[in-house]
Short mmCIF file of C-alpha atoms and ligand atoms in Angstrom, two decimals:
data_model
loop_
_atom_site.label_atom_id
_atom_site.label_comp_id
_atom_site.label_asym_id
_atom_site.label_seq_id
_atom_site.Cartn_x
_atom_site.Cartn_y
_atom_site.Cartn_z
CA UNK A 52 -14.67 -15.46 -1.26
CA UNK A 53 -18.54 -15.50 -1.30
CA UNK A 54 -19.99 -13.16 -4.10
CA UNK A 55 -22.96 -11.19 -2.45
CA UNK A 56 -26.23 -10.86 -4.69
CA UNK A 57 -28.04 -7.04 -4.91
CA UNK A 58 -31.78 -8.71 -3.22
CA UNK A 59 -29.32 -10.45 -0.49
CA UNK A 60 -27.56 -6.94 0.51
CA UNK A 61 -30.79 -5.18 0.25
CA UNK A 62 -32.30 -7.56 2.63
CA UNK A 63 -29.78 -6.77 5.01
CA UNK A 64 -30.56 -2.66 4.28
CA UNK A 65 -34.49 -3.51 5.41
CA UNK A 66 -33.44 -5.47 8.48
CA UNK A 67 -34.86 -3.83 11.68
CA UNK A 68 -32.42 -1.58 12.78
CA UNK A 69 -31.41 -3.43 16.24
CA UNK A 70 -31.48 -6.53 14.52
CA UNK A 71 -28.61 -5.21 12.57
CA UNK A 72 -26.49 -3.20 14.31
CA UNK A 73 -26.69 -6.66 16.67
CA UNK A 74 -25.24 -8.29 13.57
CA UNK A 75 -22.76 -6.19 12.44
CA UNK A 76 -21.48 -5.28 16.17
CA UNK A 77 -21.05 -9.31 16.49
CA UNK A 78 -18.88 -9.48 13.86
CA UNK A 79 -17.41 -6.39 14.14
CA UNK A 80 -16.22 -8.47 17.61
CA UNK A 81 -15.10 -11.14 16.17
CA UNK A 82 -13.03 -9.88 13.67
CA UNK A 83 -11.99 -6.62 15.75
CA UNK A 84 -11.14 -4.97 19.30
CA UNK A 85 -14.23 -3.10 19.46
CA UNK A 86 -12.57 -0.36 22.01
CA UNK A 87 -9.78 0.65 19.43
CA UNK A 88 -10.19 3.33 16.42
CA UNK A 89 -7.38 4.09 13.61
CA UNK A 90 -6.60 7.20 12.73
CA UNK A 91 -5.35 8.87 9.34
CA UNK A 92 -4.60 12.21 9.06
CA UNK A 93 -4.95 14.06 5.34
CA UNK A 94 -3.05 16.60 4.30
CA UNK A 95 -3.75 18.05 0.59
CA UNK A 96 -0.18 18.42 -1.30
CA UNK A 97 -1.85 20.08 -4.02
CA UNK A 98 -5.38 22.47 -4.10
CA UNK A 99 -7.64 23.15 -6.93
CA UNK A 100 -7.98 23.72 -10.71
CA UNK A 101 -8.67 19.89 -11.14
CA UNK A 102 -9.71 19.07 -15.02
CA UNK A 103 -12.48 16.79 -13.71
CA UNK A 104 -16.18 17.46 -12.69
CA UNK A 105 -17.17 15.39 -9.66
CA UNK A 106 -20.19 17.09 -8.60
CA UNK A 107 -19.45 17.09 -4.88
CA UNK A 108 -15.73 18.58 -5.20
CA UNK A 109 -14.37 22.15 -4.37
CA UNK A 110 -11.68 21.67 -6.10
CA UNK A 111 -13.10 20.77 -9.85
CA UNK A 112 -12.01 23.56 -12.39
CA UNK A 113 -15.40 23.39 -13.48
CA UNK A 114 -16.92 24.86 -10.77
CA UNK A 115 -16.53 28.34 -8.71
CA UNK A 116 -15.89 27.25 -5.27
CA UNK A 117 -13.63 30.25 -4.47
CA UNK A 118 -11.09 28.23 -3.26
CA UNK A 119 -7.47 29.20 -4.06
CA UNK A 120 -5.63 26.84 -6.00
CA UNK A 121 -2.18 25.82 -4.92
CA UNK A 122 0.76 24.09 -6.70
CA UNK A 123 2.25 21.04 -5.11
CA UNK A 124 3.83 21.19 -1.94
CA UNK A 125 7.18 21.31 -0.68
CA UNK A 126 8.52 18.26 0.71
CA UNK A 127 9.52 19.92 4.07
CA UNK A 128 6.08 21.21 4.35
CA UNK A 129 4.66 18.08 4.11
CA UNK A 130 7.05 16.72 6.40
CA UNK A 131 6.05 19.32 9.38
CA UNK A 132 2.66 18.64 8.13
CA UNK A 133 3.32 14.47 9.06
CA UNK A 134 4.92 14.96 12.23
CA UNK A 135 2.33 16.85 13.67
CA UNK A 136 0.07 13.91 12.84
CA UNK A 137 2.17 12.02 14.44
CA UNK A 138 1.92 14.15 17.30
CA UNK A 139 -1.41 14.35 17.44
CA UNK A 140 -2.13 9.97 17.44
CA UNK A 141 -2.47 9.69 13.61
CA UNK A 142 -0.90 6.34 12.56
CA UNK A 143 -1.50 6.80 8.88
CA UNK A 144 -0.95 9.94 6.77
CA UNK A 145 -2.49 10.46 3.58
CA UNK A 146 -1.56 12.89 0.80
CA UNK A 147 -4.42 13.81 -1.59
CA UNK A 148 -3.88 15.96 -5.30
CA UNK A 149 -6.43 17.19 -6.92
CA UNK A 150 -5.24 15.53 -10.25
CA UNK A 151 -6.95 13.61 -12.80
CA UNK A 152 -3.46 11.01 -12.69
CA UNK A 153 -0.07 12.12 -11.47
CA UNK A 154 2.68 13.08 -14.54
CA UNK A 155 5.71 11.25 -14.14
CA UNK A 156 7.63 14.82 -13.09
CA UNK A 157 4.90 15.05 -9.81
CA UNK A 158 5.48 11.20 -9.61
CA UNK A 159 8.70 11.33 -8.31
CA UNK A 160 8.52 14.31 -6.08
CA UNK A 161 5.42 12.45 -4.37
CA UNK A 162 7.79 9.24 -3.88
CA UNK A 163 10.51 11.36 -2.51
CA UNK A 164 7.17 12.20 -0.15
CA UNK A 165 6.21 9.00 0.57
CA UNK A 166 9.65 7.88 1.39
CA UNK A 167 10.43 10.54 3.96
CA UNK A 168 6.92 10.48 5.70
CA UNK A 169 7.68 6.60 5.85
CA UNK A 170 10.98 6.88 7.87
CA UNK A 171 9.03 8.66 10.16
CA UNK A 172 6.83 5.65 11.56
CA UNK A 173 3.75 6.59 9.59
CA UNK A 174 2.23 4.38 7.55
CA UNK A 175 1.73 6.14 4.05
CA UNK A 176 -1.48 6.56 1.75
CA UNK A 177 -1.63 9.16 -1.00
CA UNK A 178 -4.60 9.69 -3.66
CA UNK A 179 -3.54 11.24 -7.19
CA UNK A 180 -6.67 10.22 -9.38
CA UNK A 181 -6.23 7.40 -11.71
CA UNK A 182 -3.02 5.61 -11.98
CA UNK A 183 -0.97 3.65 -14.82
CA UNK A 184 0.12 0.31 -13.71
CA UNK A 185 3.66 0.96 -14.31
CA UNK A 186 2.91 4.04 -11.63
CA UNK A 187 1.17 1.80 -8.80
CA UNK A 188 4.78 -0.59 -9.26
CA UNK A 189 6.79 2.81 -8.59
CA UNK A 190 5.03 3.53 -5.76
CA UNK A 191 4.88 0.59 -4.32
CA UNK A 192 8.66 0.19 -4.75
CA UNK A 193 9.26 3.32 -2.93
CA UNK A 194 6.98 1.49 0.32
CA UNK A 195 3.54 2.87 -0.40
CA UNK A 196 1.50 1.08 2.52
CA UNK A 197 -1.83 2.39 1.01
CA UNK A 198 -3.43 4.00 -2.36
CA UNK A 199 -7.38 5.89 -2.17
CA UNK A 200 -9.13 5.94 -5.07
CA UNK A 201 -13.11 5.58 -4.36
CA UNK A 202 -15.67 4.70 -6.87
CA UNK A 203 -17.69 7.02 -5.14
CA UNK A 204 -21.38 6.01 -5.50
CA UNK A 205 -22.95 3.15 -7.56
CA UNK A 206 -22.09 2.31 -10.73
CA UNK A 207 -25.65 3.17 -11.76
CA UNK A 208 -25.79 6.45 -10.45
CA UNK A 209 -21.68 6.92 -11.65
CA UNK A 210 -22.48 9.29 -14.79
CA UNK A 211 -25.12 11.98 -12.77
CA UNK A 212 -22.27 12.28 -10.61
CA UNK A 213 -19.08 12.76 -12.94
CA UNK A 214 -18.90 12.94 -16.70
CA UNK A 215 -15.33 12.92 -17.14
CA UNK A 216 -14.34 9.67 -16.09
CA UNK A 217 -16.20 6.50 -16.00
CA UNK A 218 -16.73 3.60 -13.07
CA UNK A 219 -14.79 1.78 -15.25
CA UNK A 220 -11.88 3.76 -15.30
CA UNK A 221 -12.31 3.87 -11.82
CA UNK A 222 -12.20 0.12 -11.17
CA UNK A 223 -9.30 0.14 -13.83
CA UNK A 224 -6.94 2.01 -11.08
CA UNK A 225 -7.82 -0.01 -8.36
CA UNK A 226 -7.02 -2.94 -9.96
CA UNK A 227 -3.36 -1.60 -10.83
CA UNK A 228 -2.83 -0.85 -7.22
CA UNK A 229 -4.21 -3.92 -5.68
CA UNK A 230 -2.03 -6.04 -9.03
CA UNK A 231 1.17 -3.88 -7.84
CA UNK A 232 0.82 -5.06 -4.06
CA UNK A 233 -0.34 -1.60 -2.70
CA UNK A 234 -3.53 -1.80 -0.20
CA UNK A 235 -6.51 -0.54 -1.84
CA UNK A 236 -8.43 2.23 0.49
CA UNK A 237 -11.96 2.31 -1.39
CA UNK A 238 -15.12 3.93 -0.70
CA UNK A 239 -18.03 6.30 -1.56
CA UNK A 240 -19.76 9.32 -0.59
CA UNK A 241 -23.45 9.53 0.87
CA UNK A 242 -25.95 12.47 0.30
CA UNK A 243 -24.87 12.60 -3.28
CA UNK A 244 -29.05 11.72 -4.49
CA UNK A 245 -28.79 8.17 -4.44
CA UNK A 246 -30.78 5.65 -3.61
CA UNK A 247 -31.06 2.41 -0.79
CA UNK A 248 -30.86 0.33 -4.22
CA UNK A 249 -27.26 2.57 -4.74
CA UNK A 250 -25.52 2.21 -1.65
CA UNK A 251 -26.64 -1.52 -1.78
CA UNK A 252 -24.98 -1.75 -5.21
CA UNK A 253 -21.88 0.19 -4.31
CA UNK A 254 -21.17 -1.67 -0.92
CA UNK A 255 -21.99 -4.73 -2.99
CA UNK A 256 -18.90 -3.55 -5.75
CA UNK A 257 -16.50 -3.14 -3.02
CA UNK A 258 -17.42 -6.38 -0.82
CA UNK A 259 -17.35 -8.57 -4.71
CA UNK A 260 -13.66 -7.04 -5.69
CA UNK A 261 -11.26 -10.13 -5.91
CA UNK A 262 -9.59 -8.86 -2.80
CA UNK A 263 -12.06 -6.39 -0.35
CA UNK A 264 -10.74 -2.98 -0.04
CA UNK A 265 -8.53 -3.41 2.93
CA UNK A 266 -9.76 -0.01 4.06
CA UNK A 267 -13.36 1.68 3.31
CA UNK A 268 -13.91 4.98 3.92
CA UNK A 269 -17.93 6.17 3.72
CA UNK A 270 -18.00 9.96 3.17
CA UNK A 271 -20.90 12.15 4.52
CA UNK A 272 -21.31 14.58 1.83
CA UNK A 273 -19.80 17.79 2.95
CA UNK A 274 -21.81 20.63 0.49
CA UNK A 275 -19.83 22.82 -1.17
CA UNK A 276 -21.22 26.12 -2.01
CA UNK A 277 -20.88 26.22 -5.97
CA UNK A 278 -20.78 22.83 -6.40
CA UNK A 279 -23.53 21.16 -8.28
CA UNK A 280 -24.44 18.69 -5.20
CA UNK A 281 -24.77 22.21 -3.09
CA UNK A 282 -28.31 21.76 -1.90
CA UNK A 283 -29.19 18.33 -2.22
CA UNK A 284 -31.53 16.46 0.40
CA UNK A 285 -29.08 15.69 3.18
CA UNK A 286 -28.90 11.62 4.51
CA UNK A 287 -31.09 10.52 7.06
CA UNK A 288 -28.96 9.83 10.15
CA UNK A 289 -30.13 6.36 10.69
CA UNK A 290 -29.93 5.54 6.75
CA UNK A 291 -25.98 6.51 7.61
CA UNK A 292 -25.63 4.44 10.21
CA UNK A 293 -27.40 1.25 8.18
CA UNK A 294 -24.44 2.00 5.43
CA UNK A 295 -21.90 1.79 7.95
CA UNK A 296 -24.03 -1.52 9.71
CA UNK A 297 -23.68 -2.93 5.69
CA UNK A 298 -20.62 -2.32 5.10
CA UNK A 299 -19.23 -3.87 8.09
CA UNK A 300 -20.87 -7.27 7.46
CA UNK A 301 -20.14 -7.57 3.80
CA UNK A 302 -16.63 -6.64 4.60
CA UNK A 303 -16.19 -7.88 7.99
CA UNK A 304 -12.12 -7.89 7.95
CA UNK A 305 -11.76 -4.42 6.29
CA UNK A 306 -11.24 -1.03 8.11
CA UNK A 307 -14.57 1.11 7.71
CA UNK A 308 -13.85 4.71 8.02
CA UNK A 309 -15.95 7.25 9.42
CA UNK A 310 -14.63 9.80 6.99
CA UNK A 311 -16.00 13.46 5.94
CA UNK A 312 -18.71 15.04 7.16
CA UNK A 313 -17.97 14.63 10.93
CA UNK A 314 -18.03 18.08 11.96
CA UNK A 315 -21.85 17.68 11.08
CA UNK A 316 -22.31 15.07 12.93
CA UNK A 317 -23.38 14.99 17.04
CA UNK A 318 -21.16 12.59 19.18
CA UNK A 319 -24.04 10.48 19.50
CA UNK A 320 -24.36 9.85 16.03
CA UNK A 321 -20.82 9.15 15.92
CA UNK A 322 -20.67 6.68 18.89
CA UNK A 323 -23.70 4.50 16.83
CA UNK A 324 -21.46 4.51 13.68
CA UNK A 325 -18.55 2.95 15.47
CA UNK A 326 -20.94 0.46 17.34
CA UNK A 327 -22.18 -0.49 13.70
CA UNK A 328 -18.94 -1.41 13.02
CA UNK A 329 -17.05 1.89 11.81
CA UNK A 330 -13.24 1.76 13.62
CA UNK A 331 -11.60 4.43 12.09
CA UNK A 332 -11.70 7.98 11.11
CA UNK A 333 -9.51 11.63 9.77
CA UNK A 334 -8.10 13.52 12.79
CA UNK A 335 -6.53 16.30 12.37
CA UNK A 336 -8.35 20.16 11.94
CA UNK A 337 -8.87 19.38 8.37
CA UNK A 338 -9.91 17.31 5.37
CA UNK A 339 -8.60 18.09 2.08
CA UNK A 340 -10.10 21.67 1.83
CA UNK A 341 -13.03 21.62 4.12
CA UNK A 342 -12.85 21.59 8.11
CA UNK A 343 -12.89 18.60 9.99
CA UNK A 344 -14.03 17.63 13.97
CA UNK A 345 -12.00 19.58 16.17
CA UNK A 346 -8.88 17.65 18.06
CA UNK A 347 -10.45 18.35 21.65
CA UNK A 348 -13.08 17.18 20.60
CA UNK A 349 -12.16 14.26 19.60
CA UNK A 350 -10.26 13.54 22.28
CA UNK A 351 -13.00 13.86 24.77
CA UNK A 352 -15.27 11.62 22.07
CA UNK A 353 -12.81 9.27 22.30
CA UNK A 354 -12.45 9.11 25.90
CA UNK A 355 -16.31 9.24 26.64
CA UNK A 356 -16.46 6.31 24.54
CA UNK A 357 -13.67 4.17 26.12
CA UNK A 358 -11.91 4.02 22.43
CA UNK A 359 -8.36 3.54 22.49
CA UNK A 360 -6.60 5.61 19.14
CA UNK A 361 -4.13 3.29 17.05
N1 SAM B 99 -8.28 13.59 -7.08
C1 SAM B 99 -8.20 12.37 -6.41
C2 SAM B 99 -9.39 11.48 -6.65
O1 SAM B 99 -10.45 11.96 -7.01
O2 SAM B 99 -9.26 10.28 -6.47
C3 SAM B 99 -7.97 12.50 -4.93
C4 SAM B 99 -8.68 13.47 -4.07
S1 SAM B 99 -10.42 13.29 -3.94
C5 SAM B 99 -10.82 14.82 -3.18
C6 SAM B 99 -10.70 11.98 -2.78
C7 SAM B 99 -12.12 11.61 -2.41
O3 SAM B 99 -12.64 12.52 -1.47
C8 SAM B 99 -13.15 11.58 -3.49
O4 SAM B 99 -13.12 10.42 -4.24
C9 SAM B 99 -14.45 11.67 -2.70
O5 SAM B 99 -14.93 10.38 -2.38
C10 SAM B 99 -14.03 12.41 -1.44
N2 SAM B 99 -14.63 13.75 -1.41
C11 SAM B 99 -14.25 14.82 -2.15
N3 SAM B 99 -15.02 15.89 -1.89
C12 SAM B 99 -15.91 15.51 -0.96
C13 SAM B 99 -17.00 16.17 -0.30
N4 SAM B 99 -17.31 17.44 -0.57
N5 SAM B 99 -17.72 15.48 0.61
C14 SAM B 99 -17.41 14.19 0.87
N6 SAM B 99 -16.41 13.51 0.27
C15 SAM B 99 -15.68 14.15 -0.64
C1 DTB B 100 -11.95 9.82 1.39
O1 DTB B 100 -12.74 8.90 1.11
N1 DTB B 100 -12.24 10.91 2.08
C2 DTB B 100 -11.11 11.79 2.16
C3 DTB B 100 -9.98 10.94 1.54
N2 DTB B 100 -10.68 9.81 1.03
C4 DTB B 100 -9.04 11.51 0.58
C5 DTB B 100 -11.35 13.12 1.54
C6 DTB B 100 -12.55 13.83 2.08
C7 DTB B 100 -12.63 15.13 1.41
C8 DTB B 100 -13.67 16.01 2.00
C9 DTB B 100 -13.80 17.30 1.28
C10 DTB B 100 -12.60 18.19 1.28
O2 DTB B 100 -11.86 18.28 2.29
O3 DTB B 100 -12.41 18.87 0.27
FE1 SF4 B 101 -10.48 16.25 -8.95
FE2 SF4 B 101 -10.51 14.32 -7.11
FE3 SF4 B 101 -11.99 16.56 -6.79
FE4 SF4 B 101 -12.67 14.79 -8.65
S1 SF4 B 101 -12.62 14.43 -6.42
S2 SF4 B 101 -12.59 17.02 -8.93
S3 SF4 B 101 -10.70 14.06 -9.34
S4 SF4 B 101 -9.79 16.42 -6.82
#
């Protein structure tokens, strides 16, 4: 696999923008139907009182977000939870904890999770902070299809984000899930106070990893009132649609993900993202703890658009 340089992806950030959003779309083409869009549907199986700090998070202990914490969920919850996904055109459901790492006690309940959610035709994807090795081989043994763990931002800009873990520990997890056979879904968040020279650095982590995220979800910041990030300089709308542009030609097989920070967004903005080469996105009424797009209005996005949901 070709190793990209920083000054090589940066050139690509200062391209004029037609000349590359005709770039990425071309590839996007050749290594994609260009009329169909994945969906993933999240569903939070356990709110708040999280012992780290990320900046941008409602659910850090650190911060007052007044959102009430919840213990884990049910599996029968989470099951209804899944088949209204279903329902609703989602393909993939994901299951996010607001954990530093799972213990071995949450472990299992989340594979007896995984395992029913499975024999339900969804593909599975779940996101419990870092992970031991031994812990990715469990999971995968109980037919994990895909694990999310992000690094977020650059590794430069890493420690004004989040003190309590490092980009190293980050990169540490991923490698135990892609080492156990799980699909990594890795990403990052815009809006966070970062620079070009950042995203170009962070796209260019993800693109170098011995095996390219399979899928890559970009976050729009979504500000969180008591959050640290609350307040910061919001992204330029073209800047986000350059991102997306990069990321789809440094990672031209991977799935880039129009994630958070839709319900922000106008359709038009949208529609450019999935021209640059974005092709899939969250359905469903809600993130993790913040709202997401509305269903009808996706549905008429999608149909405006011509995109077929898979
Ligand atoms: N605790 C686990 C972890 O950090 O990996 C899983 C859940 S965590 C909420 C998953 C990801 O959601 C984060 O890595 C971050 O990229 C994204 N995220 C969280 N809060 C966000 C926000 N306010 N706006 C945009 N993305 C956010
Ligand atoms: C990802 O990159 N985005 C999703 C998923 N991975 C887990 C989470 C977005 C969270 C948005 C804020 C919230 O709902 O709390
Ligand atoms: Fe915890 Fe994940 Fe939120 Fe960080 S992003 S505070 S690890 S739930």
């Amino acid at each position: 696999m070709k190793k990209w340089l920083l000054d090589d992806v940066l050139e690509l950030f200062n391209m004029p923008f037609n000349d590359l959003l005709f770039k990425a779309h071309t590839i996007h083409r050749q290594n994609f139907n260009p009329n169909e869009i994945q969906l993933s549907t999240l569903y939070n199986i356990k709110t708040g009182s999280c012992p780290e700090n990320c900046s941008y998070c409602s659910q850090s202990a650190h911060f007052n977000t007044g959102l009430k914490k919840e213990p884990l969920k049910e599996l029968e919850d989470v099951l209804e939870k899944a088949r209204a996904a279903k329902q609703n055109g989602a393909s993939r459901f994901c299951m996010g904890a607001a954990w530093r790492g799972p213990r071995e006690s949450d472990l299992d309940k989340v594979i007896e999770m995984v395992k029913e959610v499975k024999s339900l035709g969804l593909e599975t994807c779940v996101t419990l902070g870092l992970l031991k090795p031994e812990q990715a081989v469990k999971l995968k043994e109980a037919g994990l299809d895909y694990y999310n763990h992000n690094i977020d931002t650059s590794e430069s800009h890493y420690d004004k984000i989040i003190t309590t873990r490092t980009f190293a520990d980050r990169l540490e997890t991923i490698q135990s899930v892609s080492e156990a056979g799980i699909n990594v879904c890795c990403g990052g968040i815009l809006g966070m106070g970062e620079t070009t020279r950042d995203r170009a650095e962070m796209l260019m982590t993800l693109a170098n990893m011995d095996t390219p995220p399979k899928s890559v979800p970009i976050n729009m910041l979504v500000q969180v009132p008591g959050t640290p990030l609350h307040g910061t300089a919001a992204v330029d709308a073209l800047d986000f649609v350059r991102t997306i542009a990069v990321a789809r030609i440094l990672m031209p097989a991977s799935y880039v993900r129009l994630s958070a920070g839709r319900s922000e967004m106008s359709k038009e903005l949208q529609a450019l993202c999935f021209f640059a080469g974005a092709n899939s996105t969250f359905s469903g009424e809600q993130l993790l703890t913040v709202e997401n797009q509305r269903l009808s209005d996706d549905t008429l996005m999608f149909e405006k658009l011509g995109l077929q949901t898979v």
